[in-house]
XYZ file of C-alpha atoms in Angstrom:
118
model
C -44.271 -27.173 -46.369
C -43.572 -24.274 -44.302
C -39.947 -22.591 -43.067
C -39.099 -21.327 -39.602
C -36.526 -18.454 -40.259
C -36.717 -17.353 -36.544
C -35.118 -20.851 -35.955
C -32.584 -20.059 -38.691
C -31.947 -16.294 -37.684
C -32.268 -16.734 -33.679
C -34.402 -14.377 -33.653
C -38.208 -13.794 -32.553
C -41.066 -12.279 -34.258
C -39.703 -13.619 -37.983
C -42.668 -15.464 -39.670
C -42.458 -18.456 -41.466
C -42.137 -18.542 -45.186
C -44.460 -20.562 -46.853
C -42.678 -22.992 -49.457
C -45.894 -24.841 -51.494
C -49.732 -24.537 -50.845
C -51.750 -27.220 -52.765
C -54.166 -25.095 -55.123
C -57.917 -25.630 -54.379
C -59.595 -27.626 -57.318
C -62.934 -26.267 -56.857
C -63.918 -23.179 -58.792
C -63.570 -20.171 -56.614
C -66.844 -17.976 -55.711
C -66.492 -14.027 -55.994
C -67.613 -14.619 -52.109
C -65.272 -16.984 -51.106
C -61.930 -15.916 -48.691
C -58.487 -17.421 -49.513
C -56.541 -17.324 -46.459
C -53.449 -15.907 -48.326
C -55.568 -12.898 -49.951
C -57.065 -12.289 -46.357
C -53.840 -12.752 -43.958
C -52.002 -9.115 -42.641
C -48.722 -8.629 -44.644
C -46.066 -10.569 -42.712
C -42.980 -10.121 -44.850
C -42.543 -6.666 -43.816
C -40.698 -7.864 -40.227
C -38.723 -9.785 -42.434
C -37.679 -7.031 -45.008
C -36.973 -4.342 -41.617
C -34.591 -7.349 -39.919
C -32.941 -8.452 -43.492
C -32.762 -4.220 -43.656
C -31.212 -3.676 -39.955
C -28.684 -6.966 -40.143
C -27.467 -6.966 -43.753
C -26.307 -9.650 -46.005
C -23.163 -10.450 -43.894
C -24.692 -10.257 -40.456
C -27.650 -13.040 -42.123
C -24.835 -15.019 -43.466
C -22.786 -15.670 -40.103
C -26.288 -16.298 -38.426
C -26.566 -19.583 -41.232
C -23.525 -20.640 -40.943
C -23.505 -20.658 -37.214
C -27.012 -23.134 -37.825
C -24.976 -25.245 -39.687
C -21.718 -25.538 -37.433
C -24.078 -26.102 -34.861
C -25.534 -28.970 -36.541
C -22.185 -30.517 -37.029
C -21.330 -29.680 -33.739
C -24.370 -32.415 -32.861
C -23.754 -34.862 -35.653
C -20.363 -35.381 -34.327
C -21.772 -35.455 -30.435
C -24.110 -37.971 -31.121
C -22.640 -40.208 -33.497
C -19.783 -40.670 -30.020
C -22.891 -41.824 -28.351
C -23.160 -45.445 -27.749
C -26.882 -45.922 -28.117
C -27.782 -43.038 -30.612
C -28.391 -44.827 -34.237
C -28.006 -41.893 -37.056
C -30.283 -42.714 -39.705
C -28.537 -39.985 -42.063
C -25.888 -39.740 -44.344
C -22.138 -39.219 -42.841
C -21.023 -35.251 -43.727
C -18.204 -35.207 -46.577
C -14.913 -34.228 -44.666
C -14.893 -31.067 -47.147
C -18.527 -30.249 -46.042
C -17.556 -27.620 -43.942
C -15.260 -25.395 -45.765
C -17.233 -26.389 -49.149
C -20.612 -24.806 -48.056
C -19.137 -21.373 -47.044
C -17.200 -20.833 -50.573
C -21.045 -22.076 -52.103
C -22.802 -19.595 -49.592
C -20.620 -16.871 -50.574
C -20.218 -17.744 -54.415
C -24.015 -17.587 -56.845
C -25.275 -20.415 -55.233
C -26.839 -23.846 -56.304
C -29.105 -24.823 -53.317
C -29.076 -28.366 -54.033
C -25.455 -28.661 -53.759
C -25.319 -26.319 -50.640
C -27.950 -28.936 -48.724
C -25.946 -31.833 -49.919
C -22.394 -31.332 -48.512
C -24.682 -29.473 -45.135
C -25.065 -31.962 -42.800
C -28.652 -33.607 -42.729
C -30.681 -33.493 -39.308
C -30.286 -36.168 -36.949
């Protein structure tokens, strides 16, 4: 499972983040090449972007991504032929997820209050 930070931050050239990798069950030998270990350092571009933008700019980009999801949900819910299978957002979700992101974060509550993918 990977997370594409380029879509979240609106910047090209940001690497994908690996969230989960299945551990191989076979025994590794000295001559086996692990793709994770043989890849070049991709976190350097992400670190550079985070240092350049700063916490406030990155938070604002994430807020804009959540706001665009909310607007997309509102537009699609008005179209008669489109059925939305995800749950409807709560009314206070718009203000509450900003407060959650600006405080110490419980990610389960943050993604529960945000609009799901339509």
